[in-house]
XYZ file of C-alpha atoms in Angstrom:
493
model
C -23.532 25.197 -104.226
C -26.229 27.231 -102.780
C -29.370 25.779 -100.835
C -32.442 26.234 -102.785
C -35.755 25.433 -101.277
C -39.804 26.518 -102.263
C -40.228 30.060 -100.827
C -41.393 30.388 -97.671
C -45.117 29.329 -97.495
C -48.511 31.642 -97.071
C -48.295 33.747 -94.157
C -47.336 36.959 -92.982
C -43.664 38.287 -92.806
C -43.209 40.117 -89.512
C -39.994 42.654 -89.198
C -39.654 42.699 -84.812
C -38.707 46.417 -83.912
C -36.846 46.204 -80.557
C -37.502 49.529 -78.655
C -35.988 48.537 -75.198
C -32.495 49.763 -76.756
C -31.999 52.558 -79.136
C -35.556 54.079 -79.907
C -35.238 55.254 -82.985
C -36.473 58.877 -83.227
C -39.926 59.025 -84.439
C -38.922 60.901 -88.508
C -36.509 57.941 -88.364
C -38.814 54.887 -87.482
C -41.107 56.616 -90.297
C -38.143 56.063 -92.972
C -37.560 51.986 -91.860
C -41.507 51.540 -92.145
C -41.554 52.727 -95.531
C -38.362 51.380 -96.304
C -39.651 47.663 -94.753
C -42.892 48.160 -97.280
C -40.908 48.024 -100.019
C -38.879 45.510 -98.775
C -41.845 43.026 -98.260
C -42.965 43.482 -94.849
C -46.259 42.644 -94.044
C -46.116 43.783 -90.319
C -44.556 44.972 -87.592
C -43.643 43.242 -83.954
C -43.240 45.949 -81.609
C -41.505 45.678 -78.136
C -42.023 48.873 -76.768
C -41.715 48.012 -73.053
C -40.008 51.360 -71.450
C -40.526 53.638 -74.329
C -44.046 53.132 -73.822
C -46.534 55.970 -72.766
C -47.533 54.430 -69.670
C -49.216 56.376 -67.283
C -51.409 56.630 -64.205
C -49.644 53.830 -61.274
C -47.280 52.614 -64.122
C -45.812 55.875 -65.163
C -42.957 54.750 -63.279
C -42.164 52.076 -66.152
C -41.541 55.423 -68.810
C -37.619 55.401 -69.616
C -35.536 58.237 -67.602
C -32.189 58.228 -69.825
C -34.622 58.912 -72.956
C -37.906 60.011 -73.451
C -40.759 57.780 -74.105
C -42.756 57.941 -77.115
C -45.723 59.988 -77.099
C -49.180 58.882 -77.267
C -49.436 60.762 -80.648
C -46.392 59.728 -81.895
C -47.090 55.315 -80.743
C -50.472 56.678 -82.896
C -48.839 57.651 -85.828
C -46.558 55.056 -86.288
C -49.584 52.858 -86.583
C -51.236 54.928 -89.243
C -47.870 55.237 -91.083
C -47.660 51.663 -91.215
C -51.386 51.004 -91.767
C -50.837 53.517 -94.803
C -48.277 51.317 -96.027
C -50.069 47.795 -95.782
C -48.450 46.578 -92.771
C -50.064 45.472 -89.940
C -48.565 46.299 -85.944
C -48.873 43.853 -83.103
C -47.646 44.867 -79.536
C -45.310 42.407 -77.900
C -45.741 42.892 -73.753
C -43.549 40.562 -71.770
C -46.268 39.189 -68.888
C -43.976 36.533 -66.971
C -40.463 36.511 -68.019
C -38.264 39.492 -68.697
C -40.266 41.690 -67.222
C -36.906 43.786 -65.641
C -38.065 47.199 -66.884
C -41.157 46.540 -64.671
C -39.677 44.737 -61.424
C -36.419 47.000 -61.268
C -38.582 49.520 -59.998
C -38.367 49.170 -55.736
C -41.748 49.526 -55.346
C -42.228 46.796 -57.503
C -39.497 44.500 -55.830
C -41.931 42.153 -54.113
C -43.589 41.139 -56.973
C -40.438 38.929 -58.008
C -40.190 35.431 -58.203
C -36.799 35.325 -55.931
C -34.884 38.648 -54.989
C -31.900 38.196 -56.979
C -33.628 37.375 -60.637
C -35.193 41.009 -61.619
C -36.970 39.227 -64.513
C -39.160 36.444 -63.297
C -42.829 37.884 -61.945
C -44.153 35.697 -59.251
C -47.080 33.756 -60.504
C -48.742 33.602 -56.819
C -49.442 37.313 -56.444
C -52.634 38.702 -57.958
C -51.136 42.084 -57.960
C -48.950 41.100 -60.612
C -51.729 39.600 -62.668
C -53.413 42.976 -62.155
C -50.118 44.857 -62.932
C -49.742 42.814 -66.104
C -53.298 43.242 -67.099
C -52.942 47.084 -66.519
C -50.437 47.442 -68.873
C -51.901 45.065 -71.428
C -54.720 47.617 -71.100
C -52.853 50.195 -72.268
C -51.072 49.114 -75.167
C -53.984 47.487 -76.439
C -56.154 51.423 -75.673
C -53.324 53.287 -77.474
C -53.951 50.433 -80.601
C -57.463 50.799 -82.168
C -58.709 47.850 -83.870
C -55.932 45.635 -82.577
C -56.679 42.069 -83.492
C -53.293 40.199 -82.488
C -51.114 40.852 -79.007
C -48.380 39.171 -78.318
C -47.725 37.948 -74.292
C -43.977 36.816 -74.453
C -43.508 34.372 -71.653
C -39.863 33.351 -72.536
C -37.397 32.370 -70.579
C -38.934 32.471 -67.179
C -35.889 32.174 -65.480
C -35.671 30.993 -61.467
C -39.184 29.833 -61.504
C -40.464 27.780 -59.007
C -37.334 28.597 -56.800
C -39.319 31.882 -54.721
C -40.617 30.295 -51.228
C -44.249 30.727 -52.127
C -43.442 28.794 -55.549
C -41.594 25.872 -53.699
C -44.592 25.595 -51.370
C -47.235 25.354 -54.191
C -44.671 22.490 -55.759
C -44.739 20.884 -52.361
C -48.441 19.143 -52.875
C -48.164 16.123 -54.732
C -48.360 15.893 -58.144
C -47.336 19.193 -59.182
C -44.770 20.602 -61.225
C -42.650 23.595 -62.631
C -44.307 23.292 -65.958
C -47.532 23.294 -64.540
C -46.575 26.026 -62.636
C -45.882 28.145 -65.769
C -48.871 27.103 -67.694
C -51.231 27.885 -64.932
C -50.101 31.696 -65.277
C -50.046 32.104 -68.978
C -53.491 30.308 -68.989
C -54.856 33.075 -66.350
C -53.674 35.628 -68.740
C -54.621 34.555 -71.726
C -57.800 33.893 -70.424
C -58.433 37.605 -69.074
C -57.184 38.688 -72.324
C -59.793 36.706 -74.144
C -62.413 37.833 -71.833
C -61.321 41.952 -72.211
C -60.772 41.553 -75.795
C -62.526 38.404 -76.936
C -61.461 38.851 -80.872
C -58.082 39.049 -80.018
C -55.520 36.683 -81.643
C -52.303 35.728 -78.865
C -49.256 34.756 -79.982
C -46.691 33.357 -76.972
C -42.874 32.428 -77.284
C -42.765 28.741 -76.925
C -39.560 27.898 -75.263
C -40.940 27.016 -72.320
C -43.368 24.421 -73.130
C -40.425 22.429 -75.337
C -39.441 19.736 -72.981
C -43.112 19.421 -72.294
C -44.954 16.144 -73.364
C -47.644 15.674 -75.440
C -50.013 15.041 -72.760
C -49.074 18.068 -70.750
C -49.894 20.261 -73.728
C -53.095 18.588 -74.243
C -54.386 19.485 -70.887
C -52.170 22.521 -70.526
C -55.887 24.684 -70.821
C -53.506 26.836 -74.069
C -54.858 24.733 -76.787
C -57.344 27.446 -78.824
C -56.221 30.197 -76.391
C -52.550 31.111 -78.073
C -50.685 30.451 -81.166
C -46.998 29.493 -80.173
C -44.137 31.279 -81.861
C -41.214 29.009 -81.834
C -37.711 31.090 -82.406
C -34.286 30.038 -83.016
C -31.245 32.225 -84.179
C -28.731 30.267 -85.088
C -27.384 29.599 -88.558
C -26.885 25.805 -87.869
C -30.612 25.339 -86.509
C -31.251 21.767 -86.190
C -33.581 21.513 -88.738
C -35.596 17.780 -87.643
C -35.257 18.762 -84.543
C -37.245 21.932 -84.975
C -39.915 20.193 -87.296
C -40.619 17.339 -84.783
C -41.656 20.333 -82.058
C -43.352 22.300 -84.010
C -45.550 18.815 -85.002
C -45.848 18.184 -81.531
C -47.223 21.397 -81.206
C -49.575 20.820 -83.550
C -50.379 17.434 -82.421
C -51.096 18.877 -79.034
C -54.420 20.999 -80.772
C -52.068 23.692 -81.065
C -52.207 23.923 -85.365
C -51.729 27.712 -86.074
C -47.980 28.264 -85.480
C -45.428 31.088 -86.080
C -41.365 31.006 -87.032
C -39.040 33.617 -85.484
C -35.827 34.106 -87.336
C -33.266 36.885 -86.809
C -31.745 39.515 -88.688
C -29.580 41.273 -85.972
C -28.806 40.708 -82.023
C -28.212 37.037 -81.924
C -24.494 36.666 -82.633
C -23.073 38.238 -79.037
C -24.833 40.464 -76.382
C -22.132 43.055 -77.325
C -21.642 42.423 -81.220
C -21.579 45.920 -82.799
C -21.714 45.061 -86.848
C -24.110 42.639 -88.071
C -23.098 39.349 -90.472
C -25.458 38.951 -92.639
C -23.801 35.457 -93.618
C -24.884 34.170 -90.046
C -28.385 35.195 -90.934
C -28.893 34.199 -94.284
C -28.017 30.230 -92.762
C -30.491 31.106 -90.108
C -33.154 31.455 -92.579
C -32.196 28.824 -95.514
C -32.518 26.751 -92.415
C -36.008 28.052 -91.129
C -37.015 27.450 -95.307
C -35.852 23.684 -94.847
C -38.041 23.282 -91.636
C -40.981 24.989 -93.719
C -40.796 22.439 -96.063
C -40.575 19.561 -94.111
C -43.966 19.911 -92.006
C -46.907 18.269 -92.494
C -49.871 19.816 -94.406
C -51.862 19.732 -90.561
C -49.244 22.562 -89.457
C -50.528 26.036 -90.315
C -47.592 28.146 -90.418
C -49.737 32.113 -89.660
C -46.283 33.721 -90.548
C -42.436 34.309 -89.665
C -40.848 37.073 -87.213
C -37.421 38.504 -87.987
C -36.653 39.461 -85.555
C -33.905 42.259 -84.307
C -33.055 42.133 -80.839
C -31.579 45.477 -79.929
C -30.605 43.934 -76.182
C -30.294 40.411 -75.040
C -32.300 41.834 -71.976
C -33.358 45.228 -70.352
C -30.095 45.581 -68.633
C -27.537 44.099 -71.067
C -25.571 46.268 -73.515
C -26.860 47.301 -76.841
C -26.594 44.950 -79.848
C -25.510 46.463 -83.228
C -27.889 49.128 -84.246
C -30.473 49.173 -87.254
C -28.722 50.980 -89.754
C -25.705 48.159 -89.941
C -28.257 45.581 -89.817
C -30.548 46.563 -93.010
C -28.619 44.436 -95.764
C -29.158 41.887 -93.106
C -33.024 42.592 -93.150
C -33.084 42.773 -96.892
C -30.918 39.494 -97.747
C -33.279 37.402 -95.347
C -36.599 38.273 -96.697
C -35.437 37.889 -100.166
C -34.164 34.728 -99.329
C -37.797 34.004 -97.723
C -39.350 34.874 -100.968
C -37.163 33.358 -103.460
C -36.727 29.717 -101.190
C -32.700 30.570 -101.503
C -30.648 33.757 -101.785
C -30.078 33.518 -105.472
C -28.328 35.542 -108.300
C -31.651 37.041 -108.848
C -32.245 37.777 -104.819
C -28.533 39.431 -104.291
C -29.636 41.880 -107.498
C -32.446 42.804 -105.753
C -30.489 43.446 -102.784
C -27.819 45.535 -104.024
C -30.140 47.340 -106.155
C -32.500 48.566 -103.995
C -30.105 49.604 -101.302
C -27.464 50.941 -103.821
C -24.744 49.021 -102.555
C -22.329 46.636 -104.166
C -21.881 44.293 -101.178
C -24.580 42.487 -98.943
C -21.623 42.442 -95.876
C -21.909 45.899 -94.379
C -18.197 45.678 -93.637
C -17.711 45.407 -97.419
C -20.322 47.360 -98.622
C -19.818 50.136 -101.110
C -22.567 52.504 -102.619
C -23.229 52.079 -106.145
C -26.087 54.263 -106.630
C -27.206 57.912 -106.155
C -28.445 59.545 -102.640
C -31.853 59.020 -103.549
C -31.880 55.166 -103.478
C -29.323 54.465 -100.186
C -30.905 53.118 -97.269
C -31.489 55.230 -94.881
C -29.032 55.122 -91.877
C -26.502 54.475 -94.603
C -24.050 56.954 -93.772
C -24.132 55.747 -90.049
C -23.686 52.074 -91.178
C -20.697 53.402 -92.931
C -18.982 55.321 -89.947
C -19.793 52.778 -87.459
C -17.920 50.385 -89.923
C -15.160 52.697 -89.992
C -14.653 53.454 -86.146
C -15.118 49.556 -85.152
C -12.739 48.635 -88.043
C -10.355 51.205 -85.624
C -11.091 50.271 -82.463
C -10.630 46.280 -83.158
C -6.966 47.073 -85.105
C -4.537 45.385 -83.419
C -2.016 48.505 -82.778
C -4.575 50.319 -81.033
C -6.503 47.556 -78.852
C -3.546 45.902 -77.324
C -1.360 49.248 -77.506
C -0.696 48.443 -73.624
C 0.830 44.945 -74.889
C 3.170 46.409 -77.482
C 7.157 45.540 -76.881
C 7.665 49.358 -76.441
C 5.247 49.778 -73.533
C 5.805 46.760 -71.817
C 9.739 46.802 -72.011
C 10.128 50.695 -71.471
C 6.812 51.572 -69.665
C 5.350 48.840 -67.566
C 3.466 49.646 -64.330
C 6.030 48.845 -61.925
C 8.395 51.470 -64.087
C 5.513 53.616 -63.644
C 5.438 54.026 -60.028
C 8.700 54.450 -59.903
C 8.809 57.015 -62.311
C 11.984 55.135 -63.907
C 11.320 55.820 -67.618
C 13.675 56.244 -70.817
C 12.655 59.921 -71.894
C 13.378 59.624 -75.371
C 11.237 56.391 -75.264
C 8.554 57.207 -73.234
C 7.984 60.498 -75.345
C 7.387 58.232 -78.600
C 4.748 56.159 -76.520
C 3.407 58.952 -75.782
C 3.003 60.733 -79.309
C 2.261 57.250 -80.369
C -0.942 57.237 -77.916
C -1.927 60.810 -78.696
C -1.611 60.343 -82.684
C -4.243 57.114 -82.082
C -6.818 59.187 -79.873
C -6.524 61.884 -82.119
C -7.393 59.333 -85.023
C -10.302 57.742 -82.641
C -11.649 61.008 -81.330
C -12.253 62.412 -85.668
C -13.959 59.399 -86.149
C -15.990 59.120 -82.765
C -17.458 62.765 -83.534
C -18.568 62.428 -87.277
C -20.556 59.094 -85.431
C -21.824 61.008 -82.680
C -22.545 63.892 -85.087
C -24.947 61.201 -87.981
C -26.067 58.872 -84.778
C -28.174 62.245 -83.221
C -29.708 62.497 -86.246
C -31.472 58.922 -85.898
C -31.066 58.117 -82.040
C -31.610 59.835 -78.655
C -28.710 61.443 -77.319
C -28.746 58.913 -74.260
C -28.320 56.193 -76.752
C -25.396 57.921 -78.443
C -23.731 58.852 -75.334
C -24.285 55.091 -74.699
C -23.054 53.482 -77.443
C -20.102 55.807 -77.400
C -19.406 54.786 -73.323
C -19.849 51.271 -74.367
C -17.534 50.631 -77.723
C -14.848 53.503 -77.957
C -14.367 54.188 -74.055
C -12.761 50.819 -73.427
C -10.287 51.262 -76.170
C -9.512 55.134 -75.516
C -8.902 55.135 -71.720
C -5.847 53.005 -71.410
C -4.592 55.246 -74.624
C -5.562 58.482 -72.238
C -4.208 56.931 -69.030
C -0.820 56.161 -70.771
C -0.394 59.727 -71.982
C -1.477 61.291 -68.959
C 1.114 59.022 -67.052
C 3.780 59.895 -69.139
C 3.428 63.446 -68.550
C 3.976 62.586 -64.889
C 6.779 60.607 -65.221
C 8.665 62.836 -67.585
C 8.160 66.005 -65.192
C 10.009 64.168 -62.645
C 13.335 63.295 -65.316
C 12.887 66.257 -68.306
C 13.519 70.067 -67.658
C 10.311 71.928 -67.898
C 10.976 73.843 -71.030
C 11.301 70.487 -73.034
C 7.727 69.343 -72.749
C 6.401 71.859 -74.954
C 8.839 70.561 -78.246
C 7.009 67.036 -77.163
C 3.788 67.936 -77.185
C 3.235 67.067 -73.224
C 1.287 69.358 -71.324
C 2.644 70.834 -68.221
């Protein structure tokens, strides 16, 4: 029986565009934008952090694997978007995760404790000014920007730096209070720079904080908190009674965030879009369980392309739009109906909403773009996740005929040891036509630093224990096989 509840209610539909992974090139990003207009999309959330054109004392933030954006190109992306009805709002981390920022040595002081790159300390004006710097920016290289988004989640380690534990020393105050006395300072010197501007702030780390603490936290009419949750088995009451609180607090004008992609696992390579449809049939339940005095301004979907600045990449865009597509349909039509799947399949020609399963339908015109990507990286993770050629090491032949401590003794059966060995080459042979035709379509859409990454990432793992066990065969066999043999075996001398 499928969930059916009213469509999601007045407010804007927000598609998050994690940069801090896998910048999509610039023609690329173009073809989404258009592609999330006619999907629905009312705006975008952009995380630019090291792809953006800093410059001036922070031009030490700009990426070095890949190139940064240009100030042209950040500029065009707005007027692409503007052109198609969507609105773009900045998100710039100003507490938490700010890693791509306090990485940098010069910056190392500015950290909460030495060992968390994330946390800023909150006792140092120069990282108010630091923050405020690059808040200048971003909001300079966006004309008429009316809504910025501060972050401020997951603050790790906080109140644990020496200067932190001696402010929490005088009576009466607290971690919490801690937090909200730096998101108040800048929110406050945003409102004074830019005293139109709308400021949205994860909420995470006001949840555990009482009514009475939000009251006089000095936020109420300063930010509009965007509560998120991922999960497909969201606790719906649980999630209404906070955002009420919230509201209770003098904090009405809320925001959802949902996800589409880069939830499941910090490593997960090919989206569900199962997972995410429950995510959002549950976010619809929560929507219609508030109270009319909770003014929901919209919902983020968002698409994390990295848990944080220095974990691995999540699954990329292109295996992720079905994903996209299924939740906002299921946003508009209150459940993902016969009616919402038709809509699904026929706009991005594909028989399936499961990317693993998909299969196009329609002609090249109407495919998603990224399609043929999707497809491949399908294809090669379907390969490297096969049982044969994961655990290849654990397979009865290898272990009983070419274990390590056979290895080192050079010990081997010859006419065994050659069929591991073709065995292994006949797999990397199959990995290595399949790896290329993805590097080949991933250049197209990617920087060559993310394909090298993604490559180093998913298919290394699996193909150097296939390498190592040819090239040790080879070594063992030269010590037990006349010379002139190897060649009939395909082992190199």
């Amino acid at each position: 029986m499928r969930m059916s509840y009213p469509p999601w209610p007045k407010g804007k539909k927000l598609v998050h565009l994690d940069l801090k992974g896998a910048p999509p090139r610039v023609e690329y990003l173009h073809r989404l934008i258009e592609l999330f207009s006619e999907l629905g999309v009312d705006g975008l959330l952009v995380e630019y952090e090291d792809v953006f054109p800093y410059d001036g004392e922070l031009k030490l933030l700009q990426a070095t694997a890949q190139p940064a954006y240009s100030r042209d190109e950040v500029l065009s992306m707005q007027e692409f978007a503007r052109s198609k009805g969507m609105e773009v709002i900045p998100l710039v981390q100003t507490f938490g995760h700010m890693e791509f920022v306090l990485k940098h040595r010069s910056m190392w002081h500015l950290r909460e404790v030495a060992h968390c790159v994330g946390t800023l300390n909150p006792h140092r004006e120069e990282g108010v000014k630091v923050v405020m710097e690059m808040l200048r920016q971003v909001v300079e290289l966006h004309p008429g920007l009316s809504t910025l988004h501060i972050g401020a989640d997951e603050v790790y380690m906080l109140g644990e730096g020496e200067e932190s534990k001696l402010w929490l020393a005088s009576p009466g105050r607290t971690v919490e209070q801690l937090f909200l006395s730096h998101v108040t300072k800048v929110a406050r010197a945003v409102k004074e720079a830019w005293p139109h501007m709308t400021i949205i702030m994860w909420d995470d780390m006001m949840r555990g904080m009482s009514l009475d603490t939000l009251k006089a936290s000095g936020l109420v009419g300063l930010v509009q908190p965007m509560l998120w949750d991922y999960t497909p088995n969201l606790d719906a009451s649980k999630t209404v009674s906070l955002l009420e609180k919230y509201c209770s607090a003098g904090m009405a004008d809320l925001w959802a965030a949902s996800s589409f992609k880069g939830s499941t696992s910090v490593y997960t390579c090919v989206t569900s879009t199962q997972r995410h449809l429950d995510n959002h049939l549950q976010w619809l339940k929560v929507a219609a369980s508030l109270s009319p005095a909770v003014n929901m301004k919209g919902i983020a979907i968002t698409g994390w392309q990295r848990y944080d600045h220095l974990s691995v990449l999540c699954e990329l865009i292109p295996v992720a739009i079905p994903s996209l597509a299924v939740c906002l349909q299921t946003l508009l039509h209150g459940q993902f109906s016969a009616e919402a799947q038709s809509k699904v399949t026929g706009k991005l020609g594909i028989s399936s909403v499961e990317v693993e399963t998909m299969e196009m339908t329609c002609v090249a015109d109407t495919v998603f773009p990224g399609r043929r990507l999707a497809e491949l990286i399908v294809e090669l993770n379907a390969l490297l996740n096969s049982e044969d050629i994961r655990f290849f090491e654990n397979s009865m032949f290898v272990r009983g005929w070419f274990s390590p401590y056979q290895r080192q003794r050079k010990t081997v059966t010859p006419l065994i040891t050659m069929q591991i060995h073709n065995q292994a080459s006949l797999y990397l042979a199959t990995l290595q036509q399949k790896v290329e035709a993805v590097r080949e379509e991933m250049a197209k859409l990617y920087p060559d630093s993310t394909v090298q990454e993604w490559i180093e990432e998913h298919v290394s793992p699996v193909t150097a224990p296939l390498q190592r066990i040819t090239e040790d065969v080879a070594a063992c066999l030269k010590e037990m096989v006349p010379k002139n043999h190897f060649s009939s075996f395909d082992i190199a001398d």
